[in-house]
Short mmCIF file of C-alpha atoms in Angstrom, two decimals:
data_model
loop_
_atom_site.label_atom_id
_atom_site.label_comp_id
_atom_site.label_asym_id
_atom_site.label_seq_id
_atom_site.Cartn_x
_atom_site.Cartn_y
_atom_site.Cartn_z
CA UNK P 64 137.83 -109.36 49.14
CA UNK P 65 136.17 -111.78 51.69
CA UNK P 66 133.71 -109.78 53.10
CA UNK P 67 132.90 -107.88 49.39
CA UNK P 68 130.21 -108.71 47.22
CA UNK P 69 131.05 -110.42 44.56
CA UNK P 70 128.96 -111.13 41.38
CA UNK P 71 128.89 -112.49 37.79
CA UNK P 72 128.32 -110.26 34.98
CA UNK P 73 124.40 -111.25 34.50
CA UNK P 74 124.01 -110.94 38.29
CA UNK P 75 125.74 -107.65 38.39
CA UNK P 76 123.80 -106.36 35.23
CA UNK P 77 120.39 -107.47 37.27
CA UNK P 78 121.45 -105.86 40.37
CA UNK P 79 123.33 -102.87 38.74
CA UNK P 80 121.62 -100.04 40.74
CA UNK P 81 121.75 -102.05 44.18
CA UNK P 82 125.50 -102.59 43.70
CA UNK P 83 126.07 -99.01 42.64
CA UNK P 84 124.17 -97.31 45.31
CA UNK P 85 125.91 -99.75 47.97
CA UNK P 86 129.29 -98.06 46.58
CA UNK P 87 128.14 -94.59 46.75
CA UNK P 88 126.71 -94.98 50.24
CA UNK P 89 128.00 -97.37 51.88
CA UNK P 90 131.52 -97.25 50.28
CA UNK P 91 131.33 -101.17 49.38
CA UNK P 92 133.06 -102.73 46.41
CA UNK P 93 131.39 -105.14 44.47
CA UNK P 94 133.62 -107.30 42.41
CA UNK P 95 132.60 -108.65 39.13
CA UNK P 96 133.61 -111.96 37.46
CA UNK P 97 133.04 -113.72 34.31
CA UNK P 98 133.79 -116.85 32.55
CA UNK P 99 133.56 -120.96 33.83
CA UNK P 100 136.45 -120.01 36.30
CA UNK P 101 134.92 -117.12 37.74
CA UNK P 102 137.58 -114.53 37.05
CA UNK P 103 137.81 -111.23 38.28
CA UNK P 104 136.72 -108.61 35.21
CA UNK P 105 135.66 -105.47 37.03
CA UNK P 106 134.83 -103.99 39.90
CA UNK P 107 132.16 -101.26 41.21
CA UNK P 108 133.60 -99.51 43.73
CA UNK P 109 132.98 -95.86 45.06
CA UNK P 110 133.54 -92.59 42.96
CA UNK P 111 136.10 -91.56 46.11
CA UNK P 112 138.79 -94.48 45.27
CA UNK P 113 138.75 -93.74 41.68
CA UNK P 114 139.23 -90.06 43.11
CA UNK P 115 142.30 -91.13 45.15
CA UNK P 116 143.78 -93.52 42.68
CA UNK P 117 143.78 -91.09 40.42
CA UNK P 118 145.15 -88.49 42.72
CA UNK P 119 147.95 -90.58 43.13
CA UNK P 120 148.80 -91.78 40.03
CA UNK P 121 148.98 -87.97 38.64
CA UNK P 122 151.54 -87.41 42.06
CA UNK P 123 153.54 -90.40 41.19
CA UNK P 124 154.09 -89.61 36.74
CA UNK P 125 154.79 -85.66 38.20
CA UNK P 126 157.32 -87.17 40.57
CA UNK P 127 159.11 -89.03 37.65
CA UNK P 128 158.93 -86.40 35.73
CA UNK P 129 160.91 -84.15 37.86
CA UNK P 130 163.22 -86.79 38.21
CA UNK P 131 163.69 -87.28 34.30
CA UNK P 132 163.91 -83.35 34.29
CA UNK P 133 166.90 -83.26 36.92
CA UNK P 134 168.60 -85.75 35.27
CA UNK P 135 168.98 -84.16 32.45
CA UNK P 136 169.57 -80.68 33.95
CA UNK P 137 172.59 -82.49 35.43
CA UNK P 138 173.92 -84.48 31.73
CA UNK P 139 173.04 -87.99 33.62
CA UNK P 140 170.69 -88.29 30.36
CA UNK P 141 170.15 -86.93 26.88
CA UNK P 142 166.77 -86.00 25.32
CA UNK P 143 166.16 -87.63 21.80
CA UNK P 144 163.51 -86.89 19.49
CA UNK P 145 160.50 -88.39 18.24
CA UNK P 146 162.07 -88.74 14.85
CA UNK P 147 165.02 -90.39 16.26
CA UNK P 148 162.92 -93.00 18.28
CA UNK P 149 160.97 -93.66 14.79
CA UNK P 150 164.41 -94.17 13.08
CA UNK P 151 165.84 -96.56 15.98
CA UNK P 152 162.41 -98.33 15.92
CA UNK P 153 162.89 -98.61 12.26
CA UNK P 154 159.39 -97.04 12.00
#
């Protein structure tokens, strides 16, 4: 994050289309804090990471769902309903 922009929310919200058009051309990230201690809220980044994230995120849950699928193709697991989680839950 060193070499990033980073900005509070009033800064960001007065420089909103300079930090956006540094993400979509340049590929920068601009992070956003807010709050006395300067924490990290947000970030802008470019439309490609979110892309990518994303990407990967829908790779990994399809991964563990094949997983949860083979497991109980081979009895390691038992499916329950939705009813039977309410019940359990006490729902």
């Amino acid at each position: 994050m060193s070499s990033d922009t980073v900005l509070s929310v009033s800064q960001a919200r007065d420089h909103f289309s300079d930090a956006v058009n540094r993400a979509a051309f340049g590929g920068e990230i601009t992070y956003v804090t807010r709050g006395r201690g300067r924490q990290l809220a947000a970030a802008i980044v470019p439309a490609e990471f979110v892309e990518r994230y994303e990407a990967m995120i829908d790779r990994e849950h399809g991964r563990i769902a094949l997983e949860r699928l083979a497991d109980l193709d081979a009895g390691r697991t038992k499916a329950v309903t939705s009813d039977e989680v309410a019940r359990a839950l006490g729902l």
